[in-house]
Short mmCIF file of C-alpha atoms in Angstrom, two decimals:
data_model
loop_
_atom_site.label_atom_id
_atom_site.label_comp_id
_atom_site.label_asym_id
_atom_site.label_seq_id
_atom_site.Cartn_x
_atom_site.Cartn_y
_atom_site.Cartn_z
CA MET A 1 23.51 48.17 105.67
CA ASN A 2 19.08 49.37 105.99
CA LEU A 3 19.47 52.18 104.83
CA LYS A 4 16.22 53.18 106.43
CA SER A 5 19.06 52.59 109.66
CA PRO A 6 20.03 55.10 111.91
CA THR A 7 23.10 55.26 110.75
CA PHE A 8 22.90 55.66 106.69
CA MET A 9 21.38 58.73 108.13
CA LEU A 10 24.08 59.60 109.78
CA LEU A 11 25.83 59.23 106.80
CA PHE A 12 23.49 61.06 105.26
CA ALA A 13 23.17 63.71 106.65
CA VAL A 14 27.26 64.01 106.77
CA SER A 15 26.88 64.83 103.04
CA LEU A 16 23.79 66.89 103.35
CA ILE A 17 25.28 69.45 105.92
CA ALA A 18 28.69 69.90 103.63
CA ALA A 19 27.23 69.99 100.34
CA ALA A 20 24.18 72.77 102.55
CA GLY A 21 26.88 74.86 103.49
CA ASN A 22 29.23 74.81 100.67
CA MET A 23 25.79 75.97 98.52
CA ALA A 24 25.06 78.46 100.93
CA LEU A 25 27.84 80.47 101.05
CA GLN A 26 28.40 80.24 97.25
CA SER A 27 25.44 82.28 97.37
CA VAL A 28 25.93 84.71 99.64
CA LEU A 29 29.70 85.04 98.65
CA PRO A 30 29.21 87.60 95.24
CA ALA A 31 27.10 90.43 98.25
CA LEU A 32 30.56 89.72 100.31
CA GLY A 33 32.73 90.14 97.46
CA ARG A 34 30.78 93.58 96.63
CA ALA A 35 30.76 94.45 100.21
CA PHE A 36 34.16 94.27 100.39
CA GLU A 37 35.03 96.57 96.72
CA LEU A 38 36.42 93.60 95.61
CA SER A 39 36.93 92.56 91.83
CA ASP A 40 35.09 89.34 90.60
CA THR A 41 37.45 87.28 89.92
CA LEU A 42 39.49 87.62 93.10
CA VAL A 43 36.02 86.37 94.91
CA ALA A 44 36.17 83.39 92.66
CA GLY A 45 39.64 82.51 92.70
CA ALA A 46 38.85 81.94 96.51
CA PHE A 47 36.47 78.88 95.64
CA ALA A 48 39.73 77.90 92.79
CA ILE A 49 42.17 77.50 95.82
CA SER A 50 39.85 75.64 97.94
CA ALA A 51 38.59 73.57 94.89
CA LEU A 52 43.00 72.83 94.28
CA MET A 53 43.26 71.09 97.56
CA TRP A 54 40.38 69.13 97.74
CA THR A 55 41.39 67.38 94.71
CA LEU A 56 45.22 67.37 95.80
CA THR A 57 44.05 65.25 99.42
CA SER A 58 40.84 63.28 98.52
CA PRO A 59 43.60 60.49 97.79
CA VAL A 60 45.62 61.56 101.24
CA TRP A 61 41.96 60.88 103.34
CA ALA A 62 41.09 57.33 101.25
CA ARG A 63 44.27 55.82 102.11
CA LEU A 64 44.10 57.37 105.69
CA SER A 65 40.69 56.17 106.31
CA ASP A 66 42.07 52.26 105.54
CA ARG A 67 44.44 53.45 108.19
CA LEU A 68 42.90 55.60 110.69
CA GLY A 69 38.77 54.01 110.41
CA ARG A 70 36.08 55.74 108.52
CA LYS A 71 34.88 57.22 111.30
CA ARG A 72 38.06 59.44 112.75
CA VAL A 73 37.87 60.74 109.52
CA ILE A 74 34.73 60.85 109.32
CA LEU A 75 35.44 62.92 112.39
CA ILE A 76 38.53 65.18 111.18
CA GLY A 77 36.14 65.91 108.36
CA LEU A 78 33.23 67.38 109.43
CA GLY A 79 35.87 69.07 112.08
CA GLY A 80 37.35 70.66 109.41
CA PHE A 81 33.66 72.10 107.74
CA ILE A 82 32.92 73.79 111.92
CA LEU A 83 36.38 75.52 111.56
CA SER A 84 36.01 76.45 108.12
CA MET A 85 33.07 78.01 107.96
CA SER A 86 32.89 79.76 111.46
CA GLY A 87 35.89 81.01 110.40
CA PHE A 88 35.26 82.12 106.95
CA GLY A 89 32.10 84.14 109.17
CA LEU A 90 34.11 85.86 111.06
CA ALA A 91 36.91 86.91 108.74
CA ALA A 92 33.50 88.56 107.01
CA THR A 93 32.15 89.57 110.16
CA ALA A 94 35.44 91.70 110.79
CA GLY A 95 35.68 93.30 107.30
CA LEU A 96 31.85 93.86 106.94
CA GLU A 97 32.09 95.84 110.72
CA GLY A 98 35.32 97.62 109.79
CA TRP A 99 37.29 95.89 112.16
CA LEU A 100 38.92 94.89 109.33
CA LEU A 101 40.63 96.00 106.49
CA ALA A 102 38.43 93.77 103.44
CA VAL A 103 41.99 92.67 101.64
CA VAL A 104 42.99 91.72 104.91
CA ALA A 105 39.70 90.21 106.49
CA PHE A 106 39.32 88.64 102.92
CA SER A 107 42.30 87.28 103.26
CA LEU A 108 40.94 85.41 106.23
CA MET A 109 38.57 84.18 104.26
CA VAL A 110 40.26 83.11 101.84
CA VAL A 111 42.41 80.66 104.60
CA ALA A 112 39.17 79.95 105.98
CA ARG A 113 38.57 78.22 102.23
CA THR A 114 41.69 76.57 102.44
CA VAL A 115 41.40 74.78 105.42
CA TYR A 116 38.15 73.68 104.26
CA GLY A 117 39.97 72.23 100.72
CA LEU A 118 42.52 70.31 102.78
CA PHE A 119 40.02 68.45 105.41
CA GLY A 120 36.36 68.41 103.61
CA SER A 121 36.38 65.83 101.11
CA ALA A 122 37.98 63.44 104.19
CA ALA A 123 33.97 63.27 105.31
CA PRO A 124 32.29 62.37 102.32
CA ILE A 125 35.37 60.14 101.28
CA ALA A 126 34.46 58.06 104.60
CA SER A 127 31.48 58.19 104.92
CA GLN A 128 31.44 56.06 101.37
CA ALA A 129 33.66 53.82 102.06
CA TYR A 130 31.83 52.99 105.21
CA VAL A 131 28.34 52.40 103.94
CA ALA A 132 31.01 50.34 100.86
CA ASP A 133 32.64 48.54 103.81
CA ARG A 134 29.27 46.90 104.82
CA THR A 135 26.65 46.62 102.22
CA SER A 136 26.94 43.71 99.69
CA PRO A 137 27.66 44.00 96.03
CA ALA A 138 23.86 43.96 95.36
CA GLU A 139 23.18 46.61 98.17
CA ARG A 140 25.70 48.87 97.38
CA THR A 141 24.94 50.11 94.46
CA GLN A 142 21.28 51.84 95.84
CA ALA A 143 22.96 52.44 99.09
CA MET A 144 25.54 54.94 97.18
CA SER A 145 22.87 56.16 95.01
CA TRP A 146 21.29 57.56 97.94
CA LEU A 147 24.66 58.56 99.55
CA ALA A 148 25.29 60.91 96.59
CA SER A 149 21.89 61.84 96.75
CA ALA A 150 22.42 63.76 99.76
CA GLN A 151 24.53 66.76 98.10
CA GLY A 152 22.08 66.45 95.15
CA LEU A 153 19.24 67.72 98.45
CA GLY A 154 21.96 69.70 99.97
CA THR A 155 22.34 71.94 96.79
CA VAL A 156 18.43 73.13 97.35
CA VAL A 157 18.32 73.33 101.06
CA GLY A 158 21.92 75.75 100.96
CA PRO A 159 20.34 78.20 98.59
CA ALA A 160 17.10 78.30 100.32
CA LEU A 161 17.63 78.56 104.00
CA ALA A 162 20.89 80.94 103.47
CA PRO A 163 18.38 84.28 102.93
CA PHE A 164 16.83 83.44 106.33
CA PHE A 165 20.12 83.86 108.42
CA VAL A 166 21.18 87.22 106.79
CA LEU A 167 19.78 88.50 110.00
CA PRO A 168 20.11 92.00 111.51
CA LEU A 169 22.78 91.90 114.05
CA VAL A 170 25.56 88.86 111.37
CA GLY A 171 24.12 90.18 108.70
CA LEU A 172 25.77 88.31 105.54
CA ALA A 173 27.61 85.94 108.26
CA GLY A 174 24.65 84.31 109.34
CA PRO A 175 24.74 81.83 106.99
CA LEU A 176 27.80 80.70 107.79
CA TYR A 177 27.24 80.58 111.43
CA ALA A 178 24.32 78.54 111.40
CA PHE A 179 25.49 75.83 108.91
CA ALA A 180 28.34 75.68 111.12
CA ALA A 181 26.39 75.15 113.94
CA MET A 182 24.53 72.00 112.02
CA GLY A 183 27.55 70.83 111.66
CA ALA A 184 28.50 70.44 114.88
CA VAL A 185 25.41 68.49 116.28
CA VAL A 186 25.65 65.95 113.05
CA LEU A 187 29.73 66.04 114.47
CA TRP A 188 28.52 65.49 117.89
CA ALA A 189 25.45 62.91 116.69
CA VAL A 190 28.51 61.18 114.57
CA TRP A 191 30.78 61.17 117.76
CA ARG A 192 28.12 59.59 120.10
CA TYR A 193 26.15 57.15 117.94
CA LEU A 194 27.69 55.94 114.76
CA PRO A 195 29.65 52.71 115.62
CA SER A 196 33.61 52.26 115.04
CA GLY A 197 34.48 48.35 114.82
CA ASP A 198 36.07 49.11 110.79
CA VAL A 199 36.83 46.72 108.52
CA VAL A 200 40.01 46.00 107.82
CA ARG A 201 40.52 47.09 104.61
CA GLN A 202 44.14 45.60 102.25
CA PRO A 203 45.30 48.06 100.60
CA THR A 204 45.51 48.92 96.02
CA ASP A 205 48.43 46.96 94.85
CA ARG A 206 49.57 49.80 92.60
CA LEU A 207 51.52 46.69 90.64
CA ARG A 208 48.09 45.78 89.19
CA ASP A 209 46.39 49.27 89.20
CA PRO A 210 43.22 48.90 86.51
CA GLY A 211 43.25 52.88 86.48
CA ARG A 212 46.73 53.84 84.99
CA GLY A 213 46.94 55.76 81.53
CA LEU A 214 42.55 55.26 81.37
CA TRP A 215 42.54 58.53 80.95
CA ARG A 216 43.97 58.36 78.01
CA ASP A 217 41.98 54.93 76.79
CA PRO A 218 40.32 55.33 73.67
CA ARG A 219 37.55 53.53 75.46
CA ILE A 220 36.46 56.51 77.36
CA LYS A 221 38.85 59.61 76.29
CA ASP A 222 35.91 61.13 74.51
CA TYR A 223 33.54 60.84 78.00
CA LEU A 224 36.08 62.31 79.62
CA LEU A 225 36.50 65.29 77.36
CA TYR A 226 32.15 65.49 76.47
CA GLY A 227 32.38 65.72 80.85
CA LEU A 228 35.18 68.18 81.30
CA ALA A 229 33.20 70.69 79.39
CA LEU A 230 29.73 70.12 80.66
CA MET A 231 31.25 70.54 83.91
CA ALA A 232 32.51 73.45 83.01
CA VAL A 233 30.13 74.63 81.71
CA GLN A 234 28.23 74.13 84.85
CA ALA A 235 31.30 75.81 86.63
CA ILE A 236 31.09 79.11 84.69
CA ASN A 237 26.92 79.11 85.75
CA ILE A 238 26.87 79.13 89.09
CA SER A 239 30.46 80.90 90.13
CA VAL A 240 28.60 83.72 87.43
CA LEU A 241 25.38 83.88 88.41
CA GLY A 242 25.29 85.60 92.12
CA PHE A 243 26.82 88.17 90.81
CA HIS A 244 24.43 88.45 87.21
CA VAL A 245 21.82 88.15 90.09
CA ILE A 246 23.27 91.10 91.25
CA ASP A 247 23.45 93.43 88.99
CA GLU A 248 20.24 93.06 87.57
CA LEU A 249 18.84 94.24 90.44
CA ALA A 250 20.23 97.04 90.72
CA VAL A 251 18.90 98.09 87.85
CA GLU A 252 16.34 98.48 89.73
CA GLY A 253 17.55 99.83 92.35
CA LEU A 254 18.40 96.97 94.75
CA ALA A 255 21.58 97.12 96.79
CA PRO A 256 23.43 94.38 96.98
CA SER A 257 22.42 93.17 100.72
CA GLN A 258 18.71 92.74 99.09
CA ALA A 259 19.76 90.37 96.67
CA GLN A 260 20.29 87.62 98.48
CA PRO A 261 16.52 85.71 98.65
CA PHE A 262 17.03 86.54 95.06
CA ILE A 263 20.09 84.58 94.37
CA GLY A 264 18.83 82.23 97.09
CA VAL A 265 16.01 82.08 94.45
CA ALA A 266 17.74 81.65 91.05
CA MET A 267 19.93 78.47 93.01
CA LEU A 268 17.04 76.78 94.00
CA ALA A 269 15.46 76.79 90.40
CA GLY A 270 18.71 75.14 89.37
CA ALA A 271 18.93 72.71 92.25
CA ALA A 272 15.35 71.71 91.17
CA ALA A 273 15.57 71.87 87.39
CA THR A 274 17.78 69.27 87.96
CA LEU A 275 15.94 67.10 90.59
CA MET A 276 13.39 66.95 88.56
CA VAL A 277 15.23 65.28 85.32
CA GLN A 278 17.06 63.24 87.37
CA TRP A 279 14.19 61.81 89.26
CA GLY A 280 11.21 62.33 87.21
CA LEU A 281 12.60 62.88 82.96
CA ILE A 282 15.12 59.63 82.64
CA PRO A 283 13.00 57.15 84.59
CA MET A 284 10.06 58.15 82.43
CA LEU A 285 11.61 58.69 79.41
CA LYS A 286 14.29 55.69 79.26
CA MET A 287 16.71 57.30 77.75
CA GLN A 288 19.74 56.38 77.01
CA PRO A 289 23.18 57.54 77.84
CA ARG A 290 23.70 58.59 73.48
CA ASP A 291 21.36 60.51 74.31
CA LEU A 292 21.13 61.53 77.75
CA MET A 293 24.52 63.57 76.28
CA ARG A 294 23.00 64.71 73.39
CA TRP A 295 20.33 66.38 75.06
CA GLY A 296 22.40 67.95 78.14
CA ALA A 297 24.37 69.07 76.26
CA GLY A 298 21.45 71.07 73.45
CA LEU A 299 20.08 72.29 76.56
CA ALA A 300 23.62 73.76 77.91
CA LEU A 301 23.57 75.80 75.01
CA VAL A 302 19.81 76.90 74.71
CA GLY A 303 20.05 78.21 78.36
CA ASN A 304 22.82 79.84 77.74
CA ALA A 305 21.78 81.35 74.47
CA MET A 306 18.55 82.54 76.46
CA SER A 307 20.98 84.16 79.33
CA ILE A 308 22.41 86.50 76.57
CA ALA A 309 19.08 87.09 75.08
CA SER A 310 17.05 87.38 78.28
CA PRO A 311 18.14 90.92 80.34
CA GLY A 312 16.31 90.94 83.72
CA PHE A 313 15.97 88.57 86.49
CA PHE A 314 13.62 86.31 85.34
CA GLY A 315 15.83 85.29 81.58
CA VAL A 316 18.58 85.18 84.38
CA VAL A 317 16.80 82.13 86.35
CA VAL A 318 15.26 80.35 83.68
CA GLY A 319 18.59 80.21 81.57
CA TYR A 320 20.18 78.90 84.80
CA ALA A 321 17.09 76.49 85.32
CA VAL A 322 17.51 74.89 81.61
CA VAL A 323 21.64 74.94 81.57
CA SER A 324 20.66 73.07 84.87
CA MET A 325 18.02 70.94 83.10
CA GLY A 326 21.35 70.15 80.77
CA VAL A 327 23.50 68.58 83.06
CA GLY A 328 20.99 66.61 85.05
CA PHE A 329 21.08 65.16 81.32
CA ALA A 330 24.39 64.78 80.65
CA ARG A 331 25.64 64.24 84.02
CA PRO A 332 24.52 60.26 83.65
CA GLY A 333 24.53 60.17 80.24
CA PHE A 334 28.50 60.28 80.14
CA THR A 335 29.43 58.60 83.15
CA ALA A 336 27.04 56.26 82.58
CA GLY A 337 28.54 55.85 79.30
CA SER A 338 31.97 55.70 80.19
CA SER A 339 30.96 52.86 83.14
CA LEU A 340 28.94 50.73 79.92
CA SER A 341 32.47 51.09 78.20
CA VAL A 342 34.76 49.08 80.01
CA GLY A 343 34.76 45.97 81.87
CA SER A 344 33.68 44.99 85.80
CA HIS A 345 37.87 44.76 87.26
CA GLU A 346 37.65 48.42 85.32
CA GLN A 347 34.68 50.50 87.40
CA GLY A 348 36.13 51.66 90.50
CA ALA A 349 39.28 53.62 87.77
CA VAL A 350 36.53 54.96 85.96
CA ALA A 351 34.26 55.84 88.44
CA GLY A 352 37.14 58.13 90.00
CA LEU A 353 38.33 59.20 86.96
CA MET A 354 34.69 60.56 86.32
CA MET A 355 34.29 61.57 90.01
CA SER A 356 37.33 63.52 89.48
CA LEU A 357 35.85 65.94 86.50
CA ALA A 358 33.57 67.46 89.08
CA GLY A 359 36.67 69.09 91.26
CA ILE A 360 38.97 69.84 88.24
CA SER A 361 35.70 71.61 86.63
CA PHE A 362 36.55 74.28 89.72
CA LEU A 363 39.88 75.33 89.38
CA ALA A 364 39.83 77.17 86.55
CA PRO A 365 36.67 77.65 84.90
CA PRO A 366 35.26 79.67 87.52
CA ILE A 367 37.60 81.70 87.46
CA ILE A 368 38.11 82.77 83.16
CA GLY A 369 33.55 82.87 83.64
CA VAL A 370 33.62 85.54 86.48
CA GLY A 371 36.54 87.69 84.66
CA LEU A 372 34.77 86.91 81.45
CA TYR A 373 31.58 88.45 82.99
CA GLU A 374 33.87 91.12 84.32
CA LEU A 375 35.04 92.44 80.91
CA MET A 376 31.42 91.92 79.51
CA GLU A 377 27.86 90.44 81.25
CA PRO A 378 27.27 88.54 77.94
CA ALA A 379 31.32 87.11 77.53
CA PRO A 380 30.69 83.80 79.76
CA PHE A 381 27.56 83.03 78.21
CA VAL A 382 28.87 83.20 74.87
CA PHE A 383 31.97 80.87 75.78
CA ASN A 384 29.51 78.31 77.63
CA VAL A 385 27.11 78.12 74.12
CA ILE A 386 30.92 77.62 72.42
CA LEU A 387 31.60 75.11 74.28
CA GLY A 388 28.20 73.66 74.75
CA LEU A 389 27.79 73.70 70.65
CA LEU A 390 31.34 71.32 70.51
CA ALA A 391 29.96 68.87 73.63
CA LEU A 392 27.47 68.30 71.04
CA ILE A 393 29.20 68.33 68.03
CA GLY A 394 31.34 65.95 69.44
CA CYS A 395 27.94 63.23 70.31
CA PHE A 396 27.41 62.81 66.07
CA LEU A 397 31.11 62.95 65.16
CA SER A 398 32.96 61.07 67.36
CA PRO A 399 32.27 57.57 66.97
CA VAL A 400 32.78 56.17 70.34
CA LEU A 401 29.53 58.62 71.63
CA ARG A 402 27.78 58.61 68.17
CA ILE A 403 27.68 54.28 69.15
CA GLY A 404 27.08 54.91 72.69
CA PRO A 405 27.96 51.63 74.62
CA GLU A 406 27.20 47.76 73.33
CA ASP A 407 23.48 47.63 73.80
CA LEU A 408 23.09 44.35 75.06
CA PRO A 409 19.87 42.49 75.49
CA ASP A 410 20.34 41.90 79.31
CA ARG A 411 21.00 45.30 80.08
CA ASP A 412 19.56 47.97 80.96
CA GLU A 413 20.85 51.18 81.11
CA THR A 414 18.41 53.31 82.77
CA PRO A 415 18.22 53.87 86.22
CA GLY A 416 15.26 52.47 87.71
CA PRO A 417 12.54 54.26 90.13
CA ASP A 418 14.22 53.43 93.74
CA THR A 419 17.84 54.90 92.04
CA ALA A 420 18.12 58.41 93.53
CA PRO A 421 19.57 61.55 91.08
CA ALA A 422 23.27 61.95 90.95
CA SER A 423 23.76 65.28 93.11
CA GLN A 424 25.04 68.56 91.47
CA PRO A 425 28.29 69.30 91.99
CA GLY A 426 28.87 71.81 94.88
CA PRO A 427 31.79 74.18 94.82
CA GLU A 428 34.67 71.22 95.46
CA GLY A 429 32.97 68.82 93.30
CA ASN A 430 30.54 65.69 94.01
CA ARG A 431 31.85 63.81 96.12
#
């Protein structure tokens, strides 16, 4: 498959719109929660339910894409995205306008997010399978990397555009309607222009599944624990960010609805920092997985410490950007390290296992982080400093992480200039 072809551009747009819409919603959710006078922890729970549904249904959509065809499952996923975003927007409008009680409106918002959790994973999974069906092994790595980079771009586009759609008539629900409309345009384009003619794939022989019990394998267990810690740090920072910006600006007399552009700026700074690391610093410095993981944990620790020590909006933005830089180093480090530690027949299994960390990290950590924030403003950042410190110590104490994968003379572990950056996880993870 040619990466410049209209077909690939359509698949790129599918991943881009889903990631952008989710991050736009993440940016307005804190202000919506404050407008409804709801507990911050309760608001964070809406995304946890969605993440749980996403995690549970992902394997189902993977199997259905074999049976129903890639294009059909992509259309189902886009339909779920549109229904969820528009339903969330209508519920938010009903609550903001006083048509429904705040608790009823928020309950409908949770239902809308659950709809996305049930159907949202279908489109990216089927898109990835569509590309895999139509690329040779030599082409696949680059194609998959660029497809994944659409999510990274979405984390920039979503928060950047969201403030422009907070308009007088629709208010904070505006970005939800806007991205639902964009999703409808992409759905029509996929239905009209994406070739079908699906490739028949043989189901996996479960009796020979190399992934069974792999999470206990000593070769990758420490990579999993490290990745879980760093993904939890990022999930907590993302979930707390909006509330933190609102509270810091409230000191200066700004209402939650006026804080939306500032939340977008903070999220944009974090996404840009991640892309800078993965597009620029990693290829330039030619760092190996072991070094990427050390720098990642160290910067995540420092960024959270800055959030504790530097109050005010500027401190929030810089601290979040430094944490995002750390995750930008860490994610390629532990994913590449685990991949290089296993054989070729285990690559698919270990990739799926590492990818699942992004979804798992958005189950309990956001609720824990926002709950700690409600208890005391510095608490989630102190918790993250501890997690970052444990991950950093593990990099030096664990024999697997300290030594790293075997350095073969003919193997280059550094991403090349044509390799797109790994994307930041959105609320349901990087899929």
